[in-house]
Short mmCIF file of C-alpha atoms in Angstrom, two decimals:
data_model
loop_
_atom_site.label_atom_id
_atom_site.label_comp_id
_atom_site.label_asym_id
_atom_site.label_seq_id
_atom_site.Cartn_x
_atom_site.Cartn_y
_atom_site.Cartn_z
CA UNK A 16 25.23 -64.40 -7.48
CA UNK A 17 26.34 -63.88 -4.11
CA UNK A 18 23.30 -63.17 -1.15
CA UNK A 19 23.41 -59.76 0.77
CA UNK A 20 20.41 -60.12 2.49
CA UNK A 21 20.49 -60.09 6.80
CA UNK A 22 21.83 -58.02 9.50
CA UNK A 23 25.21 -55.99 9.25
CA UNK A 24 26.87 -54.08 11.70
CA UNK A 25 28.72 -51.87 9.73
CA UNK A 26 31.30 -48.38 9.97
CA UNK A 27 28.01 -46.58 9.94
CA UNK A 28 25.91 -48.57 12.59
CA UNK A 29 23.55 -51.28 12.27
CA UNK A 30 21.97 -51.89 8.25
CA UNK A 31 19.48 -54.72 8.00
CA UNK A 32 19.42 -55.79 4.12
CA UNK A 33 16.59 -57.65 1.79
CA UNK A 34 17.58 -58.90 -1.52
CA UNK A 35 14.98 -60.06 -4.46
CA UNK A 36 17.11 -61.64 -6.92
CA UNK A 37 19.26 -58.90 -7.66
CA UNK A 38 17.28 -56.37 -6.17
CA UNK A 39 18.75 -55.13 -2.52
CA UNK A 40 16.98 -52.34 -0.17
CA UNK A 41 17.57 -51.90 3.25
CA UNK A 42 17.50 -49.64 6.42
CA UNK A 43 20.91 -48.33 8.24
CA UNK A 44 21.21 -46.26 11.75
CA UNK A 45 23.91 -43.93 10.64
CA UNK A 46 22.27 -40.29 12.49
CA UNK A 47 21.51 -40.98 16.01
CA UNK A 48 19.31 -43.65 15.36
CA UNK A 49 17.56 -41.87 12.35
CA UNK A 50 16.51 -45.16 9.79
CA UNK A 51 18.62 -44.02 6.61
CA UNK A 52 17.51 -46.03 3.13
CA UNK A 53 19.98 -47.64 0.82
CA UNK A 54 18.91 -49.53 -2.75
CA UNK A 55 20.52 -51.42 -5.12
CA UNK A 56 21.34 -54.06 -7.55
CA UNK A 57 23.87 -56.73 -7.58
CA UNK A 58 26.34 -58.39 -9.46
CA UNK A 59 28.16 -61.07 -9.01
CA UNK A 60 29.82 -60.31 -5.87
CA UNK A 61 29.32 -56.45 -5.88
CA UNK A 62 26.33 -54.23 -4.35
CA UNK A 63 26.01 -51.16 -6.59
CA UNK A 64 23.93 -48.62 -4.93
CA UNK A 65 22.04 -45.46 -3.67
CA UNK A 66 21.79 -43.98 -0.37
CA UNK A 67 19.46 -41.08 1.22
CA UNK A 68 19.84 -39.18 4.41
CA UNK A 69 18.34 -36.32 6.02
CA UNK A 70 20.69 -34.04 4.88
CA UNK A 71 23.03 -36.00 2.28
CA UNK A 72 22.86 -38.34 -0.47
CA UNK A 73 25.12 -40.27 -2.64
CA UNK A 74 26.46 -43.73 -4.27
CA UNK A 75 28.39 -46.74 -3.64
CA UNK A 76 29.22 -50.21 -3.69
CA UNK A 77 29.91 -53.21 -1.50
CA UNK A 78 32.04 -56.26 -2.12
CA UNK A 79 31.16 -59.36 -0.69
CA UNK A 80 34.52 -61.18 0.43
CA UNK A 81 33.69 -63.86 1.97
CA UNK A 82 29.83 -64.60 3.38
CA UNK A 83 30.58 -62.83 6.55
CA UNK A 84 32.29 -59.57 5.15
CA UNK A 85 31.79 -56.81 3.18
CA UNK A 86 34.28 -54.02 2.06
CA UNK A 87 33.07 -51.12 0.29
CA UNK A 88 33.45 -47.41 -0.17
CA UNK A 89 30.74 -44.31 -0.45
CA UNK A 90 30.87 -40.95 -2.40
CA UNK A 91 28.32 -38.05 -1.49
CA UNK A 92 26.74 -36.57 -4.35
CA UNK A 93 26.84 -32.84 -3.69
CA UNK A 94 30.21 -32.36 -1.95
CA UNK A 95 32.34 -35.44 -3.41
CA UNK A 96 33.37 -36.36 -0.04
CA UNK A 97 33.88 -40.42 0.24
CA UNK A 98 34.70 -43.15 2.37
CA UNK A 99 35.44 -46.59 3.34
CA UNK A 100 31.93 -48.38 4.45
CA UNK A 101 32.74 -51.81 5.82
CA UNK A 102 30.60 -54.62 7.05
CA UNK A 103 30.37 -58.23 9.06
CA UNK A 104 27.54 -60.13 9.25
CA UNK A 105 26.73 -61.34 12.70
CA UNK A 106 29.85 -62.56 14.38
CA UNK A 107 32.01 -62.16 12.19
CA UNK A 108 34.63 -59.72 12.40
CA UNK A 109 37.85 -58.97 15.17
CA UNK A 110 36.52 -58.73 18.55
CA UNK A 111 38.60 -57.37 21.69
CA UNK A 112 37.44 -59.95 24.51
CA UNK A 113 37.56 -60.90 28.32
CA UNK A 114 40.52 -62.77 26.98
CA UNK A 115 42.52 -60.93 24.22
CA UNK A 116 41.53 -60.39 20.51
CA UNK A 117 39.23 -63.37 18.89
CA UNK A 118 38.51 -63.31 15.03
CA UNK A 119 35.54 -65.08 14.06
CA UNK A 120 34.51 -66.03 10.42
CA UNK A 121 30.66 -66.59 10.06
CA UNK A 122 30.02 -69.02 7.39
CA UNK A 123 26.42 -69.89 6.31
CA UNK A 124 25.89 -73.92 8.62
CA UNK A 125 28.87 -72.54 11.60
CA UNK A 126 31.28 -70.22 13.18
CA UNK A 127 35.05 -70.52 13.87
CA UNK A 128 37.37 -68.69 15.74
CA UNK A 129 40.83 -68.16 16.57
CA UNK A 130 42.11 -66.41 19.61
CA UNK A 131 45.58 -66.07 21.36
CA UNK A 132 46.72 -67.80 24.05
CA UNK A 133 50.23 -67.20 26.54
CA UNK A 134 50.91 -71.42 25.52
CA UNK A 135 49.53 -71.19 21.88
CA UNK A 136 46.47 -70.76 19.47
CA UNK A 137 43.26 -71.92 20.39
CA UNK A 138 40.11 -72.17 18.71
CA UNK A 139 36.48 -72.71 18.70
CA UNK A 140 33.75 -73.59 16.42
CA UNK A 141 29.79 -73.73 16.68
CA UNK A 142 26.07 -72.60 15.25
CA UNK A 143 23.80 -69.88 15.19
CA UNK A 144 20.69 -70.31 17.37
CA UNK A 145 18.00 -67.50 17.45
CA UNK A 146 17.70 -67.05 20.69
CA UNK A 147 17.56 -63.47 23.69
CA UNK A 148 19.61 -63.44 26.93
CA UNK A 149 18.31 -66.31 29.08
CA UNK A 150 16.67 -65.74 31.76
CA UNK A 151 18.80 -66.71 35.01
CA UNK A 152 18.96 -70.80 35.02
CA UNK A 153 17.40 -72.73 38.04
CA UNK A 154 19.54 -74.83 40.33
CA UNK A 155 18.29 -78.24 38.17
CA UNK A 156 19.25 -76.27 34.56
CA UNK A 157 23.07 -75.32 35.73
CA UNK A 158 24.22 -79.14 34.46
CA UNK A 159 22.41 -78.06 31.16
CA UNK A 160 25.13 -77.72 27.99
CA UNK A 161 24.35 -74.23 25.87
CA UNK A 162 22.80 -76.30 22.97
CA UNK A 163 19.81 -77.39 26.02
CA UNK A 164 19.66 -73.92 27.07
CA UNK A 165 19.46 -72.21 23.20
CA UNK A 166 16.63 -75.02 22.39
CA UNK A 167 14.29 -74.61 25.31
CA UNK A 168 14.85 -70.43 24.12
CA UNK A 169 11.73 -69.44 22.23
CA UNK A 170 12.64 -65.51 21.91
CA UNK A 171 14.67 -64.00 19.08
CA UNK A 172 15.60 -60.64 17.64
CA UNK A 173 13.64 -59.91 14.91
CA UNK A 174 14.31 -63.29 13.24
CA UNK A 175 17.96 -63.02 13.11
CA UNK A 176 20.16 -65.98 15.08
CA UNK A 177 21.88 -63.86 17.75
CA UNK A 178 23.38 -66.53 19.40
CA UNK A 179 26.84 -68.99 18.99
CA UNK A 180 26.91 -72.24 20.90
CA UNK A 181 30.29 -72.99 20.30
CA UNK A 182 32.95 -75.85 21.56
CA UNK A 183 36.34 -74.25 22.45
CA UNK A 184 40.30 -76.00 22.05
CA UNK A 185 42.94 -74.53 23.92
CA UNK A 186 46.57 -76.32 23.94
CA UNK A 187 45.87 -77.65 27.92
CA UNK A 188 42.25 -77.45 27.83
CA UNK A 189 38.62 -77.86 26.03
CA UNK A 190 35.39 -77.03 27.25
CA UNK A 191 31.93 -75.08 25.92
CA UNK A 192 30.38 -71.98 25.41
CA UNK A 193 27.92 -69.39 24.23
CA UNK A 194 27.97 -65.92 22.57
CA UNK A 195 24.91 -63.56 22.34
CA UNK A 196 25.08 -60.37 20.21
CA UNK A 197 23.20 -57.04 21.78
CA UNK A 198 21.29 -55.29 19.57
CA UNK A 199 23.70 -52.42 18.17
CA UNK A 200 25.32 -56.12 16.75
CA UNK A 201 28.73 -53.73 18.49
CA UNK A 202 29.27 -55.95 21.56
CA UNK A 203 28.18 -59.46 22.85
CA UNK A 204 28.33 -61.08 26.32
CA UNK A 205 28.08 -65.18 27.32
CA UNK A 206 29.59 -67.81 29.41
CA UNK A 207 32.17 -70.61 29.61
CA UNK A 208 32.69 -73.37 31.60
CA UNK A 209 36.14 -76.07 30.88
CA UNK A 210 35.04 -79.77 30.52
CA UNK A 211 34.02 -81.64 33.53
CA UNK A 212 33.26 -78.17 35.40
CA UNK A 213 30.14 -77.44 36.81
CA UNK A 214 30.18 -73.41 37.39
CA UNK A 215 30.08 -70.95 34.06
CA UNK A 216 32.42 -68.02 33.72
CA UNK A 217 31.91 -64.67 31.72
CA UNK A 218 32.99 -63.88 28.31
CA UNK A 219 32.30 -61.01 26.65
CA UNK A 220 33.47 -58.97 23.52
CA UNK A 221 33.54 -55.71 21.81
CA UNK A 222 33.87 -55.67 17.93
CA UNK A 223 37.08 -53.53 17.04
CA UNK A 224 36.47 -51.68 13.23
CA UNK A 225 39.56 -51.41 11.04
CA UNK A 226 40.61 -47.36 11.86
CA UNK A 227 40.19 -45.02 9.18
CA UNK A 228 42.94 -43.82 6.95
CA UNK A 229 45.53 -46.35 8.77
CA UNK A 230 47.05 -49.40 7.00
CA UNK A 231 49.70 -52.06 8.25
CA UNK A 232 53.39 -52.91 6.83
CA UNK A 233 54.62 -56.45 8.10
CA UNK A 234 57.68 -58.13 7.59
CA UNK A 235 58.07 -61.83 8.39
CA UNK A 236 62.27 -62.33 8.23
CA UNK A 237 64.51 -65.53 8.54
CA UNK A 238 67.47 -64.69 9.98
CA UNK A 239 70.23 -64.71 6.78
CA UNK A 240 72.98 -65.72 8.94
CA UNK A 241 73.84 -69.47 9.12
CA UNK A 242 77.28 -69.09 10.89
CA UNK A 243 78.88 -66.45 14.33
CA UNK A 244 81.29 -64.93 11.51
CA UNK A 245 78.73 -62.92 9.01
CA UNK A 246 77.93 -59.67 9.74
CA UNK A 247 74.18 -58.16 11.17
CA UNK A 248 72.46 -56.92 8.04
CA UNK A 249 68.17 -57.50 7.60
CA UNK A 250 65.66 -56.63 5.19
CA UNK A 251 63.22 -55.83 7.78
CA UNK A 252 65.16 -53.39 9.58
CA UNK A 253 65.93 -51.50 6.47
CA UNK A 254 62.08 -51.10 5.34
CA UNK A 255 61.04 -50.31 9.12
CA UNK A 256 63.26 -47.34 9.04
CA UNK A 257 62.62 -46.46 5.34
CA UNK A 258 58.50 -46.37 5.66
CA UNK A 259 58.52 -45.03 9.36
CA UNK A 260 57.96 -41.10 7.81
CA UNK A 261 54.95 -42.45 6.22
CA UNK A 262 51.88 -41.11 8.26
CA UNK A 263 49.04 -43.88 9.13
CA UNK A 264 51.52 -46.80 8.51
CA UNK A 265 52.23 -49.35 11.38
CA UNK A 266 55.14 -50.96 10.55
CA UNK A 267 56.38 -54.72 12.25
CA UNK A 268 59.09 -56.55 11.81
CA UNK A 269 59.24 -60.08 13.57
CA UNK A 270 61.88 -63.16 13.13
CA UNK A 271 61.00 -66.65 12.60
CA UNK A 272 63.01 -69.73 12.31
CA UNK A 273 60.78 -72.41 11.66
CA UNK A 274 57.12 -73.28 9.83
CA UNK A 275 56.08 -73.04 13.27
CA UNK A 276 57.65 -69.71 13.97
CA UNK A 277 55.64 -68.58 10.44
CA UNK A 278 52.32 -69.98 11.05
CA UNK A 279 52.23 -68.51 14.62
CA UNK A 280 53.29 -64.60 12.87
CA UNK A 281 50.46 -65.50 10.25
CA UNK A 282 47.60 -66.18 12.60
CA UNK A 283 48.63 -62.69 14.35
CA UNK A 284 47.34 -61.00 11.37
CA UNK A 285 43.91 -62.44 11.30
CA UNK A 286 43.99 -59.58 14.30
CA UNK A 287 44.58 -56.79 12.37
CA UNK A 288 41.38 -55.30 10.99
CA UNK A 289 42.71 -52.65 8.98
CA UNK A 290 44.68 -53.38 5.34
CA UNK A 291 48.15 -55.42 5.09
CA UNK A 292 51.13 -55.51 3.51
CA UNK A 293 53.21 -59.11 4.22
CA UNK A 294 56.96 -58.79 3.57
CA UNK A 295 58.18 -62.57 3.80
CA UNK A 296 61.83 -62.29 3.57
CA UNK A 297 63.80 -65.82 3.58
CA UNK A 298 66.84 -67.42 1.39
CA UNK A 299 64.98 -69.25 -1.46
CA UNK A 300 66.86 -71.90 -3.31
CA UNK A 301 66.06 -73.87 -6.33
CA UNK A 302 63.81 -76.64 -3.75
CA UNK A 303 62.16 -73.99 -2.05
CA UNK A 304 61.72 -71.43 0.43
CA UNK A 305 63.50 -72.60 3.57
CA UNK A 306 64.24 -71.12 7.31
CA UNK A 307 66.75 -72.13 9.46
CA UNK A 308 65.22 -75.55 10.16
CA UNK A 309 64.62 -76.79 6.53
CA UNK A 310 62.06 -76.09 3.69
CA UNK A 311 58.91 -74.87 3.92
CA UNK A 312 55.68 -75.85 2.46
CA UNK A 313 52.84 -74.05 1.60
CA UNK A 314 51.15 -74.91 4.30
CA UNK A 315 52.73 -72.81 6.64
CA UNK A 316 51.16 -69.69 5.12
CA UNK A 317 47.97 -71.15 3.28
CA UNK A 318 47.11 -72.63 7.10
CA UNK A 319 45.79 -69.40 8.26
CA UNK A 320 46.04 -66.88 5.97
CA UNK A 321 43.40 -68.55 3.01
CA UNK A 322 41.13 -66.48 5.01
CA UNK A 323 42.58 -63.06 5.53
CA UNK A 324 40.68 -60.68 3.73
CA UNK A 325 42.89 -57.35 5.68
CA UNK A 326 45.78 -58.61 3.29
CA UNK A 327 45.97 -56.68 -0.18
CA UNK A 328 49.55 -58.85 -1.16
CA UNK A 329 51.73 -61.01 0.08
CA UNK A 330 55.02 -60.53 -1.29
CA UNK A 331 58.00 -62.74 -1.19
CA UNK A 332 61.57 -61.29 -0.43
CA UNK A 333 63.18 -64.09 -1.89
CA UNK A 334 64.96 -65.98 -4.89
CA UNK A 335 63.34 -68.94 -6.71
CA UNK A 336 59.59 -68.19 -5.95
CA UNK A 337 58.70 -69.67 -9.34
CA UNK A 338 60.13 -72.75 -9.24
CA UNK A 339 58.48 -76.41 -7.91
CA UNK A 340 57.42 -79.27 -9.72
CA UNK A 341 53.76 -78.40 -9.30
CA UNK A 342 54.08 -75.03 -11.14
CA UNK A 343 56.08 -73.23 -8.60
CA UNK A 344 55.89 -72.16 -4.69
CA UNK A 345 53.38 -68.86 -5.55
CA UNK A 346 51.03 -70.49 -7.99
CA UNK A 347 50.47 -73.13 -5.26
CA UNK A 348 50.09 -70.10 -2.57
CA UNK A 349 47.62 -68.56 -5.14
CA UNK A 350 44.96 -71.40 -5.34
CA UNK A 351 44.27 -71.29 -1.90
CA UNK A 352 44.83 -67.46 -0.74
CA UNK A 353 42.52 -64.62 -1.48
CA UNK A 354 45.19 -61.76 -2.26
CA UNK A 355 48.13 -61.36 -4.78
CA UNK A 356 51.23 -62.96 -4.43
CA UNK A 357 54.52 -61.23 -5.59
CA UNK A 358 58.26 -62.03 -5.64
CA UNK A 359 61.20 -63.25 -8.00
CA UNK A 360 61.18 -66.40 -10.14
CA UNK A 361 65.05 -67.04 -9.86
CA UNK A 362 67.98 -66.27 -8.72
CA UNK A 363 68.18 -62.05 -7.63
CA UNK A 364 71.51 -60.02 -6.43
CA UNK A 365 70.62 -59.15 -3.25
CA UNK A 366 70.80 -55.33 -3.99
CA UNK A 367 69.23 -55.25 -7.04
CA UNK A 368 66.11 -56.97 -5.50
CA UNK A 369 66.33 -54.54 -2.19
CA UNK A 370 66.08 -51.52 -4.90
CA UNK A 371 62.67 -53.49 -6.70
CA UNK A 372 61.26 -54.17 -3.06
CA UNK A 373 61.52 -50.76 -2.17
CA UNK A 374 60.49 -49.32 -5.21
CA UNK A 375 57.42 -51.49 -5.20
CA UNK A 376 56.20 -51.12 -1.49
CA UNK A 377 56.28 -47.44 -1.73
CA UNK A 378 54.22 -47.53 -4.93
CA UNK A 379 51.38 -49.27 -2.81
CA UNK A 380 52.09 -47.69 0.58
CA UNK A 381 53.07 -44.04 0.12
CA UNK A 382 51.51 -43.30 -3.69
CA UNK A 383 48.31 -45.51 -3.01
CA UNK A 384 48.80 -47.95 -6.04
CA UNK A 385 47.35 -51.61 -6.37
CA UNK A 386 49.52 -54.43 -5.75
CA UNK A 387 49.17 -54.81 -10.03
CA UNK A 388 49.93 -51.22 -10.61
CA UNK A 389 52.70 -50.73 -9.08
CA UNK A 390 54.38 -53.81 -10.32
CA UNK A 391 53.62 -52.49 -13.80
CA UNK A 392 56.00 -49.53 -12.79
CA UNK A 393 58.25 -50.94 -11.19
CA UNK A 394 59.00 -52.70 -14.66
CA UNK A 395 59.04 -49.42 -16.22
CA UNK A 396 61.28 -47.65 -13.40
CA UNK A 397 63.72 -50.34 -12.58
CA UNK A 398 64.64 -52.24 -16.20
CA UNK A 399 66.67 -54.92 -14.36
CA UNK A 400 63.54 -55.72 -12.85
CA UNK A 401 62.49 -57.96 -15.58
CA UNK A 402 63.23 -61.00 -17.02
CA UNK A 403 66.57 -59.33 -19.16
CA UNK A 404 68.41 -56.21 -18.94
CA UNK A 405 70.81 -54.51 -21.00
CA UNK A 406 74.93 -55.61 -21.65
CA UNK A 407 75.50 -52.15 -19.89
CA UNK A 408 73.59 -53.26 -16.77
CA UNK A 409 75.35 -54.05 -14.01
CA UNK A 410 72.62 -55.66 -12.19
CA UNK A 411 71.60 -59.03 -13.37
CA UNK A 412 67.47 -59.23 -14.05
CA UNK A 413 65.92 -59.91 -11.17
CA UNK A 414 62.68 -61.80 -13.09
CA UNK A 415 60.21 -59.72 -10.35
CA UNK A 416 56.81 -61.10 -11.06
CA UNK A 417 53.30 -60.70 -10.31
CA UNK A 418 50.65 -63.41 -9.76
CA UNK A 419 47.12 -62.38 -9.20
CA UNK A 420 44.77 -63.83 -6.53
CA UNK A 421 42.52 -66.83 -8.25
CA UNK A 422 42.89 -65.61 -11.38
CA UNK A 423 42.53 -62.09 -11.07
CA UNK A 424 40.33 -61.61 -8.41
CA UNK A 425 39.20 -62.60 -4.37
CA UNK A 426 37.40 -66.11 -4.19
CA UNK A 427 33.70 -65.00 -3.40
CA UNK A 428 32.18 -66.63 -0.24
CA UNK A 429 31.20 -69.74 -1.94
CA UNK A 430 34.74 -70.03 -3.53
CA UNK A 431 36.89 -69.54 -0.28
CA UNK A 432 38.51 -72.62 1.52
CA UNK A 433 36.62 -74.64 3.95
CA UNK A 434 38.20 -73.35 7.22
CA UNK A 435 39.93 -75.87 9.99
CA UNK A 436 37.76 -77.47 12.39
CA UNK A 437 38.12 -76.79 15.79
CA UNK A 438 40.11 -79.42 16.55
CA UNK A 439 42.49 -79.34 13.94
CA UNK A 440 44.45 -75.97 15.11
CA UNK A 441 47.27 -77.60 17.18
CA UNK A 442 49.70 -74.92 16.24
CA UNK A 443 51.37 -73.27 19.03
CA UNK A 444 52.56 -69.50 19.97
CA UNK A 445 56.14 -68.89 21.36
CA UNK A 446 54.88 -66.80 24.58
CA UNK A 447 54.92 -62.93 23.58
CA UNK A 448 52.69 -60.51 24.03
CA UNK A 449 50.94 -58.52 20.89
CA UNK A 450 52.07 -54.72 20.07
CA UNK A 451 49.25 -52.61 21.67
CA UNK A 452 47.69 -50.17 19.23
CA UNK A 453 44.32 -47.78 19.92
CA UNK A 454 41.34 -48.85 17.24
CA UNK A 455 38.68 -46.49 16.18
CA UNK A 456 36.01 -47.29 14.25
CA UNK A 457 35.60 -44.84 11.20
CA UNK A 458 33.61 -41.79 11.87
CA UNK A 459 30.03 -41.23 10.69
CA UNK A 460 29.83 -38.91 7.50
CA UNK A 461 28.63 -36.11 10.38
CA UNK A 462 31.39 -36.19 12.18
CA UNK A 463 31.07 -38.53 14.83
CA UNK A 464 32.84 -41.46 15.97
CA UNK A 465 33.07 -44.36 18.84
CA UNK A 466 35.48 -43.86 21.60
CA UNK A 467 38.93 -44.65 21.39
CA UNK A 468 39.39 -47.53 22.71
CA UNK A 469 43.09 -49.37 24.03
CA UNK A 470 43.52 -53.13 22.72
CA UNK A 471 44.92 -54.73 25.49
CA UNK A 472 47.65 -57.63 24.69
CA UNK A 473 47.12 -60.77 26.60
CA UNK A 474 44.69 -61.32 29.82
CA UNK A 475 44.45 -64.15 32.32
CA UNK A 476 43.96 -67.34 30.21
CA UNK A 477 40.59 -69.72 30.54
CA UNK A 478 41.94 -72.93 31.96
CA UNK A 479 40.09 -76.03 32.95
CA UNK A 480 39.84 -77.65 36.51
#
């Protein structure tokens, strides 16, 4: 059983939780402040509950998907109206920063982040300290690391550990840090300084909430070409211009060439806080998946996306997805990755498979189907979409298959992958800028919402001295 209990900042404000065994009650500021009740009982990884308002009242659940996240939905008893009702527990979450987006992921003994960089990735990693805003340090204090300052800090915010003391990795650079949350748990402000410096810098942060009603198509291509003489022709350029008359769909397409190339794309989506679609679309032969600079492991996807909850499936745009010694290329994926993986087990005619891929993105983007679902009909819609077909087919099957996340389901929190240390993320980022996009968290039940507010792309990089 999976442990709710502690301080959310949620789509509808700030909910502090307390769980007896399976027993959960809590408080949420969803009117203008006005305490709102919500009480339930768990199982296994799912809240099930009731909530009361002034004026409304109603049901829903939460699932826990990792221990730093919640996703859930409400329903209102009198007028059926529901919702999406998400939740991160401290600092977890997407945050829009003094220096681009950072994604943290709160685990119970640290936090971890990963933020973008014009020369690469970089990353930090440190522990909770209860702890308020210091007061201003003395002249003999400044040499003091954060992990002094947080232990001679007696204050804290009604027992919950507010602050990160953190480490940081950039590709040129390393140094420390701190974090403090304010008390809406919405923004939190704190200092740097680069190893060997002496003067601390700002660094603050504003969580960004996955927008309502909006979701995210994004297509990861290897070029097909290998030589000047074949013609232009992509996947990616096909499905951008197919789904772009779908309202509240985002649609990317980016290239990559190398595991490099892929690992950089798949850290961008750690970014996105609303729901994904990944489209990775590559020539697969009977070794493996490969790009233009050989085959590629696992490792290049499982690397950073074992922990991205915003992806509902990851499907695979090319031929020979169920072979490998080990059991084949998408059972491996599915061991360490908390979504469904979906693609062909052999060899597929290149139009025959465009027609499935299609077919089966527009029952999950347009008609609203699960990642399962709509591979059931796509089987019953496209017959050459199986493992045989008909003398009177002139498609050969295309052996589309399905492979559920960890057996049917997300790992809970205790099940997920150990993330990398800090240390460990050496990857880096060719130097582009991210697609700008306005975020918005989801509006309250009444009516009301936060601001609009513009994520910038990058900003002036942290360096050391």
């Amino acid at each position: 059983m999976n442990d709710f209990a502690g301080r959310w900042c949620t789509t509808y404000g700030r909910m502090d939780l307390e769980q007896s065994g399976t027993h959960v009650k809590g408080v949420y500021q969803a009117l203008e402040g006005i305490p709102c009740q919500i009480e339930g009982q768990v199982r296994s990884d799912v809240l099930k509950f009731d909530y009361r308002e002034p004026k409304a009242r109603g049901t829903g659940s939460f699932q826990l998907q990792r221990y730093g996240m919640f996703s859930g939905q409400w329903r209102e008893d009198k007028t059926g109206n529901e919702g999406v009702w998400h939740g991160y527990r401290g600092f977890d979450g997407v945050w829009d920063t003094t220096f681009g987006l950072l994604r943290l992921i709160q685990e119970p003994d640290r936090v971890v982040g990963i933020y973008e960089l014009e020369d690469g990735g970089a990353s930090l990693e440190g522990e909770l300290r209860n702890a308020e805003t210091p007061a201003k340090p003395s002249p003999a204090s400044r040499s003091k690391t954060p992990a002094d300052a947080a232990q001679e800090t007696t204050g804290t915010t009604q027992g919950v550990a507010s602050r990160l003391v953190f480490r940081y990795q950039e590709p040129t650079c390393q140094g420390e840090g701190w974090f403090e949350l304010d008390e809406s748990q919405w923004r939190f402000h704190g200092k740097w300084r680069a190893a060997g410096a002496r003067s601390w810098e700002s660094w603050g942060g504003q969580r960004v909430f996955p927008t309502a009603n909006l979701k995210w198509l994004v297509v990861l291509e290897a070029h097909w070409q290998r030589v000047l003489q074949e013609e232009n022709y992509s996947l990616g350029g096909m499905l951008r211009e197919f789904f772009a008359r779908v309202p509240g769909l985002e649609v990317r397409h980016r290239f990559f060439a190398s595991e490099a190339d892929l690992e950089s794309w798949c850290r961008e989506i750690l970014y996105v806080p609303e729901p994904v679609a990944l489209v990775v679309a590559t020539h697969g032969t009977p070794e493996g998946l490969c790009g233009h600079r050989g085959i590629l492991r696992p490792e290049a996807l499982t690397k950073n996306l074992r922990y991205a909850n915003n992806v509902d499936v990851l499907h695979f745009a090319a031929c020979y997805l169920g072979n490998g010694s080990d059991g084949g290329f998408a059972r491996t994926l599915c061991r360490e990755l908390p979504f469904p993986i979906s693609g062909y087990a052999a060899y597929a005619d290149w139009a025959a498979s465009v027609l499935v891929d299609f077919t089966y993105l527009d029952m999950i983007l347009e008609h609203g189907l699960t990642p399962e679902k709509a591979a059931d009909q796509v089987k019953q819609l496209l017959p050459f979409a199986g493992d045989r077909t008909s003398r009177q087919c002139a498609y050969p099957a295309t052996r589309f298959c399905y492979w559920p996340a960890g057996g049917g389901r997300r790992p809970s929190a205790k099940t997920t992958p150990s993330i990398p240390r800090a240390d460990e993320d050496a990857v880096r980022k060719p130097a582009t800028g991210t697609p700008k996009k306005t975020a918005t968290s989801s509006p309250a039940r009444t009516g009301t919402g936060q601001q609009a507010k513009q994520r910038d792309g990058q900003s002036e990089r942290k360096g050391g001295n």
